Every structure is written in structure tokens, then in C-alpha cells.
Amino acid sequence: MESDQYDYYFPDGEFFPLENTAFPLGIALMIQALGLLCLLATLAALRERSTRAILFTALPLGVLAATGFALLGLHALLSALEGQPSTLPGSGLFHLALLIGFLALCALSILCCLSVPLLGLAAAFLLGSTLVGYFLSSYLLAPLLTGYVSHHTTPGTETIVALSTAAAAITMLSVLISLASQRRK
């Protein structure tokens, strides 16, 4: 059923918590925030390829982007536990933090491309699972693929978000495998 009531990605208004949706998503977004910090650690480990300016710019940007994922995850977790939307989005600072996290991830993706292009690609794929990426998937990408627009959430939105997240993970894994093989040589 297409209704805002079942929106577990960003519970709001009249929220009906579906079992096994918001809670695992919240945990997954928290893990994604940790994964982004791992991306930063990988970039830091490659100091010889990075200029100091890029490294010191990328670290704060990455922390801001990871904070955005952690806040989204916390909102989903609290909403699942309380059975109603959490009070976190009640503050304009919450939405500002999510927007800053999105913009920081955009900038981080560009900076990473300067040092390790695959890391930049991994960061770019993560854009799909931000709140802005979710809305773009729901109102632009999914309608293009399905030929159908819903008032609430177009079918296929979650698939696009999941695919972008999986692509980020696979890209990051390929970077780590490449680094491990280079260190053996």
C-alpha cells in the first residue's frame, strides 16, 4: 500500500510501524556511517597519494556526512522503538544537519576522486541513501524506470536506494582488495 503512514525511511506524521523495517534500517544507516568513517581511514592510510590539504579537508567533510547517516539511522531506530515518529526532526537543526551531510558527501566524493578515484565513486554511490538521494529516487529515478509517479513513494524507490548502497560497498571492497594486493607486492 502506498501511504506515508508506512514510510520507515523517514517516519513522519501518522506513522504505522511495520515490523522489521525501521529498526533494521536504522541499524543499517548507523553501520553505513561507520563505513563512511572506514572510507576516511582508507584515504588517510593513503597519505602518500593525497596532499595534506585534501586529507585535512576530507576528514571534516566525512565526519559531517557520517553524522547525517547516523542522525537518519537514529531517527528510524527511535521511531521503531517508540512506535511513532521520533522528536528528532522537530528541530530545524536536524534538517540542516541532513542537508549539510549531503553537501559534505558531495564535496567528499569530489575530493576523493582527486586522490583515489574509486573512493570518490564509492562516496558518490552513497549519495543515493541520503535523504536527498531518497527523494531523488522517489520523485525522479523510480518514475523514469517505472513510468509511474505516486503521491507518496513510487514503487522501486527502495530498490534504487539499495542498489546505490550495494554499489558503494562493492566499490569500497574493490579499493580494499586493490590496496591489499599492492601491499603484498
CSV table of C-alpha atoms in Angstrom, one decimal:
chain,number,residue,atom,x,y,z
A,1,MET,CA,0.0,0.0,0.0
A,2,GLU,CA,1.4,3.4,-1.0
A,3,SER,CA,1.0,5.7,2.0
A,4,ASP,CA,3.1,8.0,4.1
A,5,GLN,CA,1.9,6.1,7.2
A,6,TYR,CA,4.2,3.2,6.3
A,7,ASP,CA,7.3,5.2,5.5
A,8,TYR,CA,10.0,3.7,7.6
A,9,TYR,CA,12.9,5.6,5.9
A,10,PHE,CA,11.8,8.9,7.4
A,11,PRO,CA,8.8,8.3,9.7
A,12,ASP,CA,6.7,11.4,10.0
A,13,GLY,CA,3.1,12.4,10.8
A,14,GLU,CA,0.7,9.4,11.1
A,15,PHE,CA,3.3,6.6,11.3
A,16,PHE,CA,2.3,3.0,11.3
A,17,PRO,CA,5.4,1.0,12.2
A,18,LEU,CA,5.7,-2.1,10.0
A,19,GLU,CA,7.6,-4.9,11.8
A,20,ASN,CA,11.2,-5.4,10.7
A,21,THR,CA,11.5,-2.2,8.7
A,22,ALA,CA,12.5,1.0,10.6
A,23,PHE,CA,14.6,-0.8,13.2
A,24,PRO,CA,16.9,-2.7,10.7
A,25,LEU,CA,17.1,0.4,8.5
A,26,GLY,CA,18.2,2.4,11.5
A,27,ILE,CA,20.9,-0.1,12.3
A,28,ALA,CA,22.0,-0.2,8.7
A,29,LEU,CA,22.3,3.6,8.5
A,30,MET,CA,24.4,3.6,11.6
A,31,ILE,CA,26.7,0.9,10.0
A,32,GLN,CA,26.8,3.0,6.9
A,33,ALA,CA,28.0,5.9,8.9
A,34,LEU,CA,30.8,3.7,10.3
A,35,GLY,CA,31.5,2.5,6.7
A,36,LEU,CA,32.0,6.1,5.7
A,37,LEU,CA,34.5,6.5,8.5
A,38,CYS,CA,36.3,3.5,7.2
A,39,LEU,CA,36.4,5.2,3.8
A,40,LEU,CA,38.1,8.1,5.5
A,41,ALA,CA,40.5,5.8,7.3
A,42,THR,CA,41.4,4.3,3.9
A,43,LEU,CA,42.0,7.8,2.5
A,44,ALA,CA,44.2,8.7,5.5
A,45,ALA,CA,46.2,5.5,5.0
A,46,LEU,CA,47.0,6.6,1.5
A,47,ARG,CA,48.7,9.8,2.6
A,48,GLU,CA,51.4,9.4,0.1
A,49,ARG,CA,48.9,9.7,-2.6
A,50,SER,CA,47.0,12.5,-1.0
A,51,THR,CA,48.1,16.0,-0.5
A,52,ARG,CA,47.8,17.2,3.1
A,53,ALA,CA,45.2,19.8,2.2
A,54,ILE,CA,42.9,17.2,0.6
A,55,LEU,CA,43.3,15.0,3.7
A,56,PHE,CA,42.5,17.7,6.2
A,57,THR,CA,39.6,18.9,4.1
A,58,ALA,CA,38.2,15.4,3.6
A,59,LEU,CA,38.2,14.3,7.2
A,60,PRO,CA,35.8,17.0,8.5
A,61,LEU,CA,33.6,16.6,5.4
A,62,GLY,CA,33.5,12.8,6.0
A,63,VAL,CA,32.6,13.3,9.7
A,64,LEU,CA,29.8,15.7,8.7
A,65,ALA,CA,28.5,13.2,6.1
A,66,ALA,CA,28.7,10.3,8.6
A,67,THR,CA,26.8,12.4,11.1
A,68,GLY,CA,24.0,12.8,8.5
A,69,PHE,CA,23.7,9.0,8.2
A,70,ALA,CA,23.9,8.5,11.9
A,71,LEU,CA,21.1,11.0,12.5
A,72,LEU,CA,18.8,9.3,9.9
A,73,GLY,CA,19.6,6.0,11.5
A,74,LEU,CA,18.9,7.3,15.0
A,75,HIS,CA,15.5,8.8,13.8
A,76,ALA,CA,14.5,5.4,12.3
A,77,LEU,CA,15.6,3.5,15.4
A,78,LEU,CA,13.8,5.7,17.8
A,79,SER,CA,10.7,5.8,15.7
A,80,ALA,CA,10.7,2.0,15.6
A,81,LEU,CA,11.2,1.7,19.4
A,82,GLU,CA,8.6,4.3,20.2
A,83,GLY,CA,6.1,3.2,17.6
A,84,GLN,CA,5.7,6.8,16.4
A,85,PRO,CA,8.0,9.3,14.7
A,86,SER,CA,10.8,10.4,17.0
A,87,THR,CA,11.0,14.0,18.0
A,88,LEU,CA,14.4,14.5,16.4
A,89,PRO,CA,13.1,16.1,13.2
A,90,GLY,CA,11.2,18.7,15.3
A,91,SER,CA,14.2,20.9,15.2
A,92,GLY,CA,15.3,22.8,12.2
A,93,LEU,CA,18.9,21.9,13.1
A,94,PHE,CA,18.1,18.2,12.3
A,95,HIS,CA,17.1,19.0,8.7
A,96,LEU,CA,20.0,21.4,8.4
A,97,ALA,CA,22.4,18.7,9.6
A,98,LEU,CA,21.0,16.2,7.0
A,99,LEU,CA,21.4,18.8,4.2
A,100,ILE,CA,25.0,19.6,5.4
A,101,GLY,CA,25.7,15.9,5.5
A,102,PHE,CA,24.5,15.5,1.9
A,103,LEU,CA,26.5,18.5,0.7
A,104,ALA,CA,29.6,17.3,2.6
A,105,LEU,CA,29.3,13.9,1.0
A,106,CYS,CA,29.1,15.6,-2.5
A,107,ALA,CA,32.3,17.5,-1.7
A,108,LEU,CA,34.0,14.5,-0.2
A,109,SER,CA,33.2,12.5,-3.3
A,110,ILE,CA,34.9,15.1,-5.5
A,111,LEU,CA,37.9,15.3,-3.1
A,112,CYS,CA,38.3,11.5,-3.0
A,113,CYS,CA,38.3,11.4,-6.8
A,114,LEU,CA,41.5,13.6,-6.8
A,115,SER,CA,43.4,11.0,-4.7
A,116,VAL,CA,41.7,7.6,-5.3
A,117,PRO,CA,39.0,7.8,-8.0
A,118,LEU,CA,37.4,4.5,-6.8
A,119,LEU,CA,36.9,6.0,-3.3
A,120,GLY,CA,35.3,9.0,-4.9
A,121,LEU,CA,33.0,6.7,-6.8
A,122,ALA,CA,32.1,4.8,-3.5
A,123,ALA,CA,31.3,8.1,-1.8
A,124,ALA,CA,29.2,9.2,-4.9
A,125,PHE,CA,27.2,5.9,-4.7
A,126,LEU,CA,26.4,6.7,-1.0
A,127,LEU,CA,24.5,9.8,-2.1
A,128,GLY,CA,21.6,7.5,-3.0
A,129,SER,CA,21.0,6.6,0.6
A,130,THR,CA,20.9,10.2,1.9
A,131,LEU,CA,17.5,11.8,2.5
A,132,VAL,CA,18.1,13.9,-0.6
A,133,GLY,CA,19.0,10.8,-2.6
A,134,TYR,CA,15.9,9.0,-1.3
A,135,PHE,CA,13.7,11.9,-2.6
A,136,LEU,CA,15.5,12.0,-5.9
A,137,SER,CA,15.0,8.3,-6.3
A,138,SER,CA,11.3,8.5,-5.3
A,139,TYR,CA,10.4,11.5,-7.5
A,140,LEU,CA,12.9,11.3,-10.4
A,141,LEU,CA,14.6,7.9,-10.9
A,142,ALA,CA,11.9,5.5,-9.9
A,143,PRO,CA,9.3,7.3,-12.0
A,144,LEU,CA,11.7,7.2,-15.0
A,145,LEU,CA,12.1,3.4,-14.6
A,146,THR,CA,8.5,2.5,-13.8
A,147,GLY,CA,6.7,5.1,-15.8
A,148,TYR,CA,4.5,5.8,-12.8
A,149,VAL,CA,4.6,8.5,-10.1
A,150,SER,CA,3.0,8.0,-6.8
A,151,HIS,CA,1.9,10.8,-4.4
A,152,HIS,CA,3.8,9.0,-1.6
A,153,THR,CA,6.6,6.8,-2.8
A,154,THR,CA,7.0,5.5,-6.3
A,155,PRO,CA,7.5,1.7,-6.5
A,156,GLY,CA,11.1,0.8,-6.9
A,157,THR,CA,12.4,3.7,-4.8
A,158,GLU,CA,13.8,1.3,-2.1
A,159,THR,CA,15.4,-0.8,-4.8
A,160,ILE,CA,17.3,2.2,-6.3
A,161,VAL,CA,18.5,3.2,-2.8
A,162,ALA,CA,19.6,-0.4,-2.0
A,163,LEU,CA,21.4,-0.7,-5.3
A,164,SER,CA,23.3,2.5,-4.8
A,165,THR,CA,24.3,1.4,-1.3
A,166,ALA,CA,25.4,-2.0,-2.6
A,167,ALA,CA,27.4,-0.3,-5.4
A,168,ALA,CA,29.1,1.8,-2.8
A,169,ALA,CA,30.0,-1.3,-0.7
A,170,ILE,CA,31.3,-3.2,-3.8
A,171,THR,CA,33.4,-0.2,-4.9
A,172,MET,CA,34.9,0.2,-1.4
A,173,LEU,CA,35.6,-3.5,-1.3
A,174,SER,CA,37.4,-3.4,-4.6
A,175,VAL,CA,39.5,-0.5,-3.3
A,176,LEU,CA,40.5,-2.5,-0.2
A,177,ILE,CA,41.3,-5.6,-2.3
A,178,SER,CA,43.4,-3.5,-4.6
A,179,LEU,CA,45.3,-2.0,-1.7
A,180,ALA,CA,45.8,-5.4,-0.1
A,181,SER,CA,47.2,-6.8,-3.3
A,182,GLN,CA,49.5,-3.7,-3.7
A,183,ARG,CA,50.9,-4.2,-0.2
A,184,ARG,CA,51.8,-7.8,-0.9
A,185,LYS,CA,54.0,-6.8,-3.8
